[in-house]
GROMACS .gro file of C-alpha atoms in nm:
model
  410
    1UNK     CA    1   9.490  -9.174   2.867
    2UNK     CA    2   9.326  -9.172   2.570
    3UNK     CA    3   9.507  -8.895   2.398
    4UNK     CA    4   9.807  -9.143   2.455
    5UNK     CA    5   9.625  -9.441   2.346
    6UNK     CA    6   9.545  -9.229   2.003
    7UNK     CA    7   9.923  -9.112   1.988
    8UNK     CA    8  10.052  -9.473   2.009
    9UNK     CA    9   9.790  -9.586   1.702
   10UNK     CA   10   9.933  -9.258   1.493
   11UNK     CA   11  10.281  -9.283   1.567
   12UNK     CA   12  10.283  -9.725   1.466
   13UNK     CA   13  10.093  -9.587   1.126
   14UNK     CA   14  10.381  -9.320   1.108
   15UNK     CA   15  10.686  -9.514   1.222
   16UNK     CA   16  10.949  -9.185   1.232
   17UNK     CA   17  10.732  -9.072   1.510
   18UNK     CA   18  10.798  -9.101   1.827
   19UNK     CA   19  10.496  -9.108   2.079
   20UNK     CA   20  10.634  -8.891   2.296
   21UNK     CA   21  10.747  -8.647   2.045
   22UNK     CA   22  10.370  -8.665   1.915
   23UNK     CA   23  10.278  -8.524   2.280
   24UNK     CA   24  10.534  -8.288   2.295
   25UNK     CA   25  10.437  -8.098   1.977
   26UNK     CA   26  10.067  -8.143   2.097
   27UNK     CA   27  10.118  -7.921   2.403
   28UNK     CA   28  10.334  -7.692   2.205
   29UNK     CA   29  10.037  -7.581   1.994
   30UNK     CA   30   9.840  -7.556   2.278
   31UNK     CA   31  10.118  -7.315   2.410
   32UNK     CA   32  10.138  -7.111   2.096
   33UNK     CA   33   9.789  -7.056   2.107
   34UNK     CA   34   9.839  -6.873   2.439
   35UNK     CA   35  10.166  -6.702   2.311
   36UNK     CA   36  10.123  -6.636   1.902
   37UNK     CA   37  10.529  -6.565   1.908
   38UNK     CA   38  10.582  -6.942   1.912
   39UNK     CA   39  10.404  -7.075   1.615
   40UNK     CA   40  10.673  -7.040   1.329
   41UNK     CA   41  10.863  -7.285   1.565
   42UNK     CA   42  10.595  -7.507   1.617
   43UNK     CA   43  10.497  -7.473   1.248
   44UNK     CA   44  10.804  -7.579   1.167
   45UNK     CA   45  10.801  -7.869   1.412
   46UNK     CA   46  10.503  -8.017   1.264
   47UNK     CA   47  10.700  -7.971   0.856
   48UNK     CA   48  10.931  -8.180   0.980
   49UNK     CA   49  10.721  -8.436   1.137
   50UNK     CA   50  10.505  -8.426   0.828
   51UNK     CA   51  10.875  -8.443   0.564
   52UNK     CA   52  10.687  -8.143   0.439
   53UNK     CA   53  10.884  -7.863   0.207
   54UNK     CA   54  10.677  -7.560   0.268
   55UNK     CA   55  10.328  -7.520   0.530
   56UNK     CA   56  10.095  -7.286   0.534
   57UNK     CA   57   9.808  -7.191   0.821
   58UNK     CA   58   9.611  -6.933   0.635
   59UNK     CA   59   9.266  -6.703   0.696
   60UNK     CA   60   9.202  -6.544   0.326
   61UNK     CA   61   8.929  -6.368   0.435
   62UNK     CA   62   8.908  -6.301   0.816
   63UNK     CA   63   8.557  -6.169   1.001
   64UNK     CA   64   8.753  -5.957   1.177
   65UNK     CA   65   9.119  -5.808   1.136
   66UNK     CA   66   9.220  -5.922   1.435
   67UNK     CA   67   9.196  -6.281   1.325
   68UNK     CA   68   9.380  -6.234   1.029
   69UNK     CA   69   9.625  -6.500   0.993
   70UNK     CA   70   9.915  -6.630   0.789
   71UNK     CA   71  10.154  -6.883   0.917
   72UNK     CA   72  10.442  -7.015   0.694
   73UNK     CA   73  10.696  -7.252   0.676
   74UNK     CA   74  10.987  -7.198   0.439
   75UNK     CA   75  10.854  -6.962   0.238
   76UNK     CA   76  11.001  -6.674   0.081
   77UNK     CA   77  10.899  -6.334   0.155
   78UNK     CA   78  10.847  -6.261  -0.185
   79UNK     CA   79  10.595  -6.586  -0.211
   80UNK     CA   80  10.460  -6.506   0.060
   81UNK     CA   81  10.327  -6.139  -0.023
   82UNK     CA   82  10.287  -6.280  -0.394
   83UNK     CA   83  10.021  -6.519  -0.240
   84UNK     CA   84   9.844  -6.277   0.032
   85UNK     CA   85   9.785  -6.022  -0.276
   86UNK     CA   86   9.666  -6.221  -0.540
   87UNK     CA   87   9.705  -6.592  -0.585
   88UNK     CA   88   9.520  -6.669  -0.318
   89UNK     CA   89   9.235  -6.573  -0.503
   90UNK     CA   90   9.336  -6.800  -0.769
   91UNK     CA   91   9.469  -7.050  -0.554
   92UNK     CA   92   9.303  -7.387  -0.785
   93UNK     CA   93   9.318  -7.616  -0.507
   94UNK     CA   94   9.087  -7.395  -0.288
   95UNK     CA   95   8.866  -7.248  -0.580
   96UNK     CA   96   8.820  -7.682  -0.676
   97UNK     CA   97   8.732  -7.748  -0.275
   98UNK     CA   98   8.467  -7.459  -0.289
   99UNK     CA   99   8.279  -7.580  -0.621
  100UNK     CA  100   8.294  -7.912  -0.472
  101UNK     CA  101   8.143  -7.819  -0.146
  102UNK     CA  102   8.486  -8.012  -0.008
  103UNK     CA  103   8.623  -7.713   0.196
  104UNK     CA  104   8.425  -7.831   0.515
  105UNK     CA  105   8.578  -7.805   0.851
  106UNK     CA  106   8.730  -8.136   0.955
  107UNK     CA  107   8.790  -8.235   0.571
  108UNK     CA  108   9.111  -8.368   0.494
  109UNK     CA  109   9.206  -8.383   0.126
  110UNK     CA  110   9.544  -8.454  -0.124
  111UNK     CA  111   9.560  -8.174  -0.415
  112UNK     CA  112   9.532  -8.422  -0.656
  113UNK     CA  113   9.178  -8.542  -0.509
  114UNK     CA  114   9.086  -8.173  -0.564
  115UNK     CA  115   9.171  -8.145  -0.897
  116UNK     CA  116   9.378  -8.329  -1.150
  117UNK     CA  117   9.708  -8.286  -1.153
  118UNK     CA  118   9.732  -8.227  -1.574
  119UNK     CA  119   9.417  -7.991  -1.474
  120UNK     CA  120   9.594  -7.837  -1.208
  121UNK     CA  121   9.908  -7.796  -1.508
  122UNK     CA  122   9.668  -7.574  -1.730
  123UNK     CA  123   9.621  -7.326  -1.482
  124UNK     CA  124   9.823  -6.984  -1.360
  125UNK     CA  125   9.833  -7.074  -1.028
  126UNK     CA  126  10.032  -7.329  -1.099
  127UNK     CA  127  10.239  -7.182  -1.359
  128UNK     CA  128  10.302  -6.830  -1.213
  129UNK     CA  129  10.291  -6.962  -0.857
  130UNK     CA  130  10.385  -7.312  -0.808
  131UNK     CA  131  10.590  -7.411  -1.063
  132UNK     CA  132  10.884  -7.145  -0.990
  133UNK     CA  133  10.878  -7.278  -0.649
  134UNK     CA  134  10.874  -7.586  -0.758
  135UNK     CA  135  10.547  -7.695  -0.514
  136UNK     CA  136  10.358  -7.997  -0.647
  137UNK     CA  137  10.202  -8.199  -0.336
  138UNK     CA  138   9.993  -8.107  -0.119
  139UNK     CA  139   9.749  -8.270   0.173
  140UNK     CA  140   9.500  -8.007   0.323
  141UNK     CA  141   9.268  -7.934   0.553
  142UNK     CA  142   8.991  -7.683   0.663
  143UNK     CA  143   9.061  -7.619   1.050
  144UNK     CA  144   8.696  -7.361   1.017
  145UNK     CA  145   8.529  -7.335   0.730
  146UNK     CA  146   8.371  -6.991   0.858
  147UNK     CA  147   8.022  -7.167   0.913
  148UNK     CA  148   8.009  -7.383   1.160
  149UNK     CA  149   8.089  -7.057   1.434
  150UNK     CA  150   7.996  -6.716   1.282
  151UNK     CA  151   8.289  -6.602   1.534
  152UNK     CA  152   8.557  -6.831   1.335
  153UNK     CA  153   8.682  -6.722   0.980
  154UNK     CA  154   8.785  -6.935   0.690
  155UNK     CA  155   9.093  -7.099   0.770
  156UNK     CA  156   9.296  -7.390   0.606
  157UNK     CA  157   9.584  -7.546   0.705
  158UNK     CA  158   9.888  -7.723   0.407
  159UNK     CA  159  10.154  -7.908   0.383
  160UNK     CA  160  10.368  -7.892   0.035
  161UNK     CA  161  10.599  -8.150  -0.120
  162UNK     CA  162  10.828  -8.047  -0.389
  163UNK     CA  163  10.728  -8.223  -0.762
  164UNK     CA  164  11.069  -8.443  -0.730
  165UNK     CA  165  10.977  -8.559  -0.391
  166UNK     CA  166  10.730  -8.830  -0.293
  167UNK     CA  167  10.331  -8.774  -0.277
  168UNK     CA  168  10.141  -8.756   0.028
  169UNK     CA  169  10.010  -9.076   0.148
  170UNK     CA  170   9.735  -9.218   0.379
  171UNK     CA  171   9.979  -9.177   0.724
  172UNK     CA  172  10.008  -8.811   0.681
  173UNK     CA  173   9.555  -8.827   0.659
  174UNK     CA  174   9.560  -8.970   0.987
  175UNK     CA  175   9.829  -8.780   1.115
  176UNK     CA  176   9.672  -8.425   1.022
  177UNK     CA  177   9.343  -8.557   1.130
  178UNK     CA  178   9.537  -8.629   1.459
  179UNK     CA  179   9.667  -8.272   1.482
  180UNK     CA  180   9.365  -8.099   1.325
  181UNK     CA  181   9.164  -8.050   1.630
  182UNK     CA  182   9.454  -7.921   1.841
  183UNK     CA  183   9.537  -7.667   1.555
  184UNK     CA  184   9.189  -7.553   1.579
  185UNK     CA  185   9.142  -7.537   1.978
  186UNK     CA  186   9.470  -7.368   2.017
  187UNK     CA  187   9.340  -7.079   1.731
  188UNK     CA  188   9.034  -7.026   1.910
  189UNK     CA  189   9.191  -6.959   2.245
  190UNK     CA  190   9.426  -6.752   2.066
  191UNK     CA  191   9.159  -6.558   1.889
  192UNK     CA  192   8.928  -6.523   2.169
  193UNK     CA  193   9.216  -6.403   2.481
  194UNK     CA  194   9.271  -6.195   2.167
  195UNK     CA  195   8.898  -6.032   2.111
  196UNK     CA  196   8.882  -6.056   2.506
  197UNK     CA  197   9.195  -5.803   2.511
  198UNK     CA  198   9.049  -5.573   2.218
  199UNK     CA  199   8.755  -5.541   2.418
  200UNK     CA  200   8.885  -5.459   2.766
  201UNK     CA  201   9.115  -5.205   2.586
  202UNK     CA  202   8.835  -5.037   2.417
  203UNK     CA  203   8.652  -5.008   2.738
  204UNK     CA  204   8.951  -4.849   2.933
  205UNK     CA  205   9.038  -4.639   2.585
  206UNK     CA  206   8.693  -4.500   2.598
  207UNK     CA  207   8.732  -4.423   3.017
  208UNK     CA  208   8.993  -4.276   2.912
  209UNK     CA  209   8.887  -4.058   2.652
  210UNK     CA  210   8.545  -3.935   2.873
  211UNK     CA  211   8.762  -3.833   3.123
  212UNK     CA  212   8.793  -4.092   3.405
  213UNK     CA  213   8.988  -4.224   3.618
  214UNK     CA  214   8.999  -4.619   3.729
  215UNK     CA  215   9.206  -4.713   4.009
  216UNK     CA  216   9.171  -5.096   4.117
  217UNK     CA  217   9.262  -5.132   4.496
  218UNK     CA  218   9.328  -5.496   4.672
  219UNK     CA  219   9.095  -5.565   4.997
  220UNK     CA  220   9.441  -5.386   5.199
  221UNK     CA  221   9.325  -5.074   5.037
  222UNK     CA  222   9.697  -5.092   4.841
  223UNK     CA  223   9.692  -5.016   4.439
  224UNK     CA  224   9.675  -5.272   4.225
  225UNK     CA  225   9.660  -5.107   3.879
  226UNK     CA  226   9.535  -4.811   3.719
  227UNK     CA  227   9.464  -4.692   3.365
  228UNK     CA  228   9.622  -4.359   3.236
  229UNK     CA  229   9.393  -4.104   3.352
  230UNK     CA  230   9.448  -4.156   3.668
  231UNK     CA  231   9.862  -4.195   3.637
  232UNK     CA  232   9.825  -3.863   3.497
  233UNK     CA  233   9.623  -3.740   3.774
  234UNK     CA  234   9.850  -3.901   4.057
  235UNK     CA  235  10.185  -3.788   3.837
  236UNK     CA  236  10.035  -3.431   3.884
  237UNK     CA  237  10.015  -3.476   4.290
  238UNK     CA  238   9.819  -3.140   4.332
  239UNK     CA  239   9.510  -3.339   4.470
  240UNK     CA  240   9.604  -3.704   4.496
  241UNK     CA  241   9.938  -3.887   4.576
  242UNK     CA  242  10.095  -4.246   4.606
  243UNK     CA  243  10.306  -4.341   4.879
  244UNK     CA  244  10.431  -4.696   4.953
  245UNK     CA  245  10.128  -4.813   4.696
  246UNK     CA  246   9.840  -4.621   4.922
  247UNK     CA  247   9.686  -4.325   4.819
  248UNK     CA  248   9.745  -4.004   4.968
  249UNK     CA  249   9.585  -3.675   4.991
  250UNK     CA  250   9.773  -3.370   4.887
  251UNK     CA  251   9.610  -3.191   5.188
  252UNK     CA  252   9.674  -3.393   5.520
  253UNK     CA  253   9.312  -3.239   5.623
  254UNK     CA  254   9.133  -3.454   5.362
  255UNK     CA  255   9.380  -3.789   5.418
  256UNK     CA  256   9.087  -3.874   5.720
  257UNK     CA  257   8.811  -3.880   5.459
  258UNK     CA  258   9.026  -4.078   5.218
  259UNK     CA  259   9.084  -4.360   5.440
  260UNK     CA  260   8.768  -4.407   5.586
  261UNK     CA  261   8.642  -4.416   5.216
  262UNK     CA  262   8.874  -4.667   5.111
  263UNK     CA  263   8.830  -4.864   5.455
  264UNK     CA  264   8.444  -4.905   5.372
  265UNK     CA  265   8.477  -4.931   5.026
  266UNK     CA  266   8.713  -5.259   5.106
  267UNK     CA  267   8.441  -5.392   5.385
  268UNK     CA  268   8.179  -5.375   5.084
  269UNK     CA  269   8.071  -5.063   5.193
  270UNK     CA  270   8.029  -4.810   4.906
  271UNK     CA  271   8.053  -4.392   4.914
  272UNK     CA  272   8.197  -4.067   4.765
  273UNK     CA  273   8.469  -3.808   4.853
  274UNK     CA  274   8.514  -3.438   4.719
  275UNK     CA  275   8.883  -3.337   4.737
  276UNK     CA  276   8.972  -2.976   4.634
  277UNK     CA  277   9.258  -2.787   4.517
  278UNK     CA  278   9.292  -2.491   4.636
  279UNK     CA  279   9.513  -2.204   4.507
  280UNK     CA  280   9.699  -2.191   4.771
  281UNK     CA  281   9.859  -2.497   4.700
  282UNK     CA  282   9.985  -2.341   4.321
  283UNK     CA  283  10.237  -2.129   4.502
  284UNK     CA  284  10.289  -1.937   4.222
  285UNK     CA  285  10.320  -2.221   3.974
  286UNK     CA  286  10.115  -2.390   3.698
  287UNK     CA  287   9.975  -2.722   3.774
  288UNK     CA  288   9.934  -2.865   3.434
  289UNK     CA  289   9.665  -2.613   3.242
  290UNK     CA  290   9.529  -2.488   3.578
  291UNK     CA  291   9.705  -2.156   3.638
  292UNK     CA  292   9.697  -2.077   4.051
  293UNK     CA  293   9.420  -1.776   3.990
  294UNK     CA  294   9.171  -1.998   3.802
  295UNK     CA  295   8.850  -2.111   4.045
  296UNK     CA  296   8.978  -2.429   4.300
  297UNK     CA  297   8.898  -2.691   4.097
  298UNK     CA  298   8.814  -3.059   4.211
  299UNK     CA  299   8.796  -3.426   4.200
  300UNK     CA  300   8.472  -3.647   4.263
  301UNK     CA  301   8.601  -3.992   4.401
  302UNK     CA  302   8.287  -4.270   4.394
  303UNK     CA  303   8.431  -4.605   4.541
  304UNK     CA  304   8.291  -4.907   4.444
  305UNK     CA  305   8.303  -5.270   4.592
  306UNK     CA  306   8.423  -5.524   4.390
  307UNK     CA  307   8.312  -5.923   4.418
  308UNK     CA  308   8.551  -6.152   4.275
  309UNK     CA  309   8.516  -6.161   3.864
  310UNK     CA  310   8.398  -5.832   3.878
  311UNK     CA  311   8.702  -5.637   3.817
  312UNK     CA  312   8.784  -5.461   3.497
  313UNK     CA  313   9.123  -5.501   3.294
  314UNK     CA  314   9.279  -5.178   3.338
  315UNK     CA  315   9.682  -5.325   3.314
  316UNK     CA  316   9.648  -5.615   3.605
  317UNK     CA  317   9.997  -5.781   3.671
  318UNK     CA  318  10.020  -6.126   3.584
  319UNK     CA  319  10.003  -6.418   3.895
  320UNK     CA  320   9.753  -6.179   4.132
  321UNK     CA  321   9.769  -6.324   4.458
  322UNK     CA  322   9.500  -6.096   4.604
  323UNK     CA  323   9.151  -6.034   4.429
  324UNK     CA  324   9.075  -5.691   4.388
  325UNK     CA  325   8.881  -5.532   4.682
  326UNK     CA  326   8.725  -5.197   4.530
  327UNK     CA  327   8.704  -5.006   4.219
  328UNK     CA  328   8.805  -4.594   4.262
  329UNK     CA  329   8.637  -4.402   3.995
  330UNK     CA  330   8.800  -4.043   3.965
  331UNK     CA  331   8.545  -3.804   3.752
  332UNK     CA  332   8.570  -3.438   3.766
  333UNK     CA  333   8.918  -3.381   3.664
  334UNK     CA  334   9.093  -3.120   3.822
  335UNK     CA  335   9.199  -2.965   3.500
  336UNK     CA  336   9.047  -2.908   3.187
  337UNK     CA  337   8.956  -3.220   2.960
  338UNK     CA  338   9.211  -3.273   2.706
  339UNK     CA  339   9.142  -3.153   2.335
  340UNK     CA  340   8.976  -3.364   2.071
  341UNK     CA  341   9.348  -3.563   1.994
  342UNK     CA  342   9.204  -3.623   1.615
  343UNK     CA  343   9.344  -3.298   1.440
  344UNK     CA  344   9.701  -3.317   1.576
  345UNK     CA  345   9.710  -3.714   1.533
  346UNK     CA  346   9.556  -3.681   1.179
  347UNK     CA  347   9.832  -3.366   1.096
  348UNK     CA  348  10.097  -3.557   1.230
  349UNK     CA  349  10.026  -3.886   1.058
  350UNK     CA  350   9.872  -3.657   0.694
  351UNK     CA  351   9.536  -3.872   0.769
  352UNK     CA  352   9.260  -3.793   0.485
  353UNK     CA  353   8.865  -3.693   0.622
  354UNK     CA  354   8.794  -4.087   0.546
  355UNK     CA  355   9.053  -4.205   0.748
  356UNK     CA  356   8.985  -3.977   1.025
  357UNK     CA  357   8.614  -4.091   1.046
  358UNK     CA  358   8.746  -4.487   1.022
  359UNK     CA  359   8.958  -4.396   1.322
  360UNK     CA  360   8.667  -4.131   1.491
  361UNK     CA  361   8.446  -4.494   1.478
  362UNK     CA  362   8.701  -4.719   1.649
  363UNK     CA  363   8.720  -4.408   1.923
  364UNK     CA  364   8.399  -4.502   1.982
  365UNK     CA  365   8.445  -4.865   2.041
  366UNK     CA  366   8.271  -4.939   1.701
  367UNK     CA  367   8.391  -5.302   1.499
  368UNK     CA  368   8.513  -5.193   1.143
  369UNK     CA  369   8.068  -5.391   1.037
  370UNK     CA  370   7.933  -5.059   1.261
  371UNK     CA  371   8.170  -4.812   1.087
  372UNK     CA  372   8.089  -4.935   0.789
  373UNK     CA  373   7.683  -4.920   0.843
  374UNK     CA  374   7.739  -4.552   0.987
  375UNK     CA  375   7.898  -4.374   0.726
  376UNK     CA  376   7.708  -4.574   0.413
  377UNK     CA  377   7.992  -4.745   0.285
  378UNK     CA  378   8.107  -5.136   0.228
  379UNK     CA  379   8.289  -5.343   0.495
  380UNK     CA  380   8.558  -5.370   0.242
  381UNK     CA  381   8.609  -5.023   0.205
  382UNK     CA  382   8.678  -4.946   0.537
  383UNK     CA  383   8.925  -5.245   0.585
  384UNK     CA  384   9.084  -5.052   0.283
  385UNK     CA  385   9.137  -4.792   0.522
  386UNK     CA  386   9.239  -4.919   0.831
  387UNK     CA  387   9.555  -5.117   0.625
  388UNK     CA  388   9.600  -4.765   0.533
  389UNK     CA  389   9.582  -4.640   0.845
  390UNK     CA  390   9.816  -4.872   0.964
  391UNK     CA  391  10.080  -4.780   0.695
  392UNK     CA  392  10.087  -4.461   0.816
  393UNK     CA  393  10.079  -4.488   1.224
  394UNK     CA  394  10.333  -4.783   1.215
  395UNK     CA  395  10.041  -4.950   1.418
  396UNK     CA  396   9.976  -5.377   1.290
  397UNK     CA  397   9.633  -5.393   1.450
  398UNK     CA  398   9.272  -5.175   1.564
  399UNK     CA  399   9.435  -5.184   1.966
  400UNK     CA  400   9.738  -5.065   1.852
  401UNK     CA  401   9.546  -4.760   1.629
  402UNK     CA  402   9.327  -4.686   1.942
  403UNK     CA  403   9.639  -4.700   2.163
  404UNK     CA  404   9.826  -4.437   1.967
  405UNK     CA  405   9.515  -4.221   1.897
  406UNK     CA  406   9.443  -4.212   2.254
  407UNK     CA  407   9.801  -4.173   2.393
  408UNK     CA  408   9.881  -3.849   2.151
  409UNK     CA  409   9.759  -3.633   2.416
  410UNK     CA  410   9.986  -3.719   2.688
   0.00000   0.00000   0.00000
């Protein structure tokens, strides 16, 4: 009721706003803060609200790459990369707010209350940047200044006029006050489902990598996900196959020990199962790297009960209906651990000894602070190479990297 009741006192000050469109583009930043894909749109939504020429949401300097961020309204790509390379640095509206201890989080502030407009004339921001584009007006304001949450990273949000148009007035304060805090609520859900992701991909990524297999079972006993060791495993069908969504043995003598395992292991009821491959089973054929003379090899499978909250994010569908009942942790692979995938992913994508250790560190679940500490060299220098490591994977982020690190072996 009271978001209403503030809507109603904004939308009188601003009288081309509608209340209900106020609300409407309220819950649409909320949504594009659960789906990122939708805030050019809702950028633009608020430009128009605002009778602004050009917007900007912008993180100069993010903590972490994942957080990097730059939103834009009606700018040109070539402005665009003109201001992410190197006027931001000289961007005199920002560089006035920092001397002036004005770029606080909350702060809302017109360009020409941050410096002079015949000041803001003299300088090559304005010149080389501005003027071409003919920008002149602007209100802004700092949605984190970077210190209020050590998580957050210095991020500003602006709305440009052209120089023939009108400046900003006193409405368009209130109204980005107004907005502000949803701007900022709807980044921090974005950035922290975000981290949450990173994190819960490193920890399957590193599963992975040691060699183990995670299959999530509802309290049925059914398969609800698994990560890609164990597809791999399964895909193989020498030791363990799925049928109708159940696990099967390959050898009907061990299916008895299978279910009971799983049976207890849904009751809360935890325990361990040895399945073997024998040769026999080859008949004649390679299984993968495991020729039919080499020893029987075999699979160790430790089930664990799972409470509610408990389960790890190893691919879960959307909309579960059931919570997960155990956790099946396949160790002991039944072939050979798969090679070190750095020297044919660093051949493939001509990755130099410093870009191989950047990558050997995030392989590790280390942030980009760790690798830094670990090899003796500056934060910045190894964000230098991960944008260069991203050039030349075609990856945009460090889960992508991992991803196609990890999947080169397959």
């Amino acid at each position: 009721m009271r978001e209403i009741q503030v809507a109603k006192q904004v939308a009188l000050r601003c009288a081309q706003i509608g209340v209900v469109e106020l609300l409407d583009l309220v819950g649409s930043i909320y949504q594009a803060g659960l789906e990122p894909d939708l805030w050019p749109p809702v950028l633009k939504q608020i430009s128009t609200i605002f009778e602004a020429d050009l917007a900007c949401i912008y993180t100069p300097m993010p903590v972490r790459p994942e957080q990097a961020l730059y939103l834009t309204y009606n700018f040109t790509e070539a402005t665009q990369a003109h201001y992410a390379a190197y006027y931001h640095q000289h961007d005199a509206w920002t560089l006035a707010a920092l001397k002036r201890n004005l770029y606080t989080q909350g702060l809302v502030a017109f360009g020409e209350e941050l410096i002079p407009q015949r000041a803001l004339r003299r300088t090559e921001f304005y010149n080389d940047f501005l003027k071409p584009a003919g920008m002149e007006w602007i209100v802004t304001t700092a949605l984190f200044d970077g210190r209020a949450d050590p998580a957050t990273s210095a991020t500003h949000m602006t709305f440009t006029r052209h120089r023939d148009h009108a400046a900003f007035d006193s409405d368009h304060t209130r109204l980005i006050e107004y907005l502000a805090p949803h701007v900022r609520r709807a980044l921090l859900t974005q950035w922290r489902l975000t981290e949450a992701r990173l994190q819960s991909d490193a920890h399957a990524n590193t599963l992975d990598h040691l060699g183990h297999g995670l299959i999530l079972l509802d309290p049925d006993g059914n398969v609800m996900s698994m990560n890609p060791r164990a597809e791999r495993l399964i895909q193989q069908g020498n030791i363990l196959r799925l049928q109708s969504g159940r696990l099967h043995t390959a050898r009907p003598a061990d299916q008895p020990g299978m279910d009971k395992l799983l049976r207890e292991a849904t009751l809360g009821l935890g325990g361990g199962l040895t399945l073997r491959l024998e040769p026999s089973l080859g008949n004649g054929q390679d299984h993968g790297s495991h020729p039919i003379n080499t020893p029987p090899a075999s699979l160790r499978l430790s089930a664990l009960p799972m409470r509610e909250g408990q389960a790890p994010s190893i691919g879960l569908p959307p909309g579960l209906i059931h919570r997960p009942g155990a956790l099946l942790l396949i160790h002991g692979a039944a072939q050979p651990p798969d090679q070190d995938p750095m020297p044919r992913f660093a051949a493939r994508h001509h990755l130099t000894p410093a870009e191989q250790r950047v990558l050997q560190g995030l392989l590790h679940d280390q942030v980009p602070k760790q690798i830094a500490a670990q090899l003796g060299v500056s934060i910045k220098t190894v964000r230098t190479q991960l944008s260069r490591l991203y050039a030349k994977t075609g990856t945009r982020n460090q889960r992508e990297l991992v991803r196609a690190a990890m999947t080169s072996v397959i």
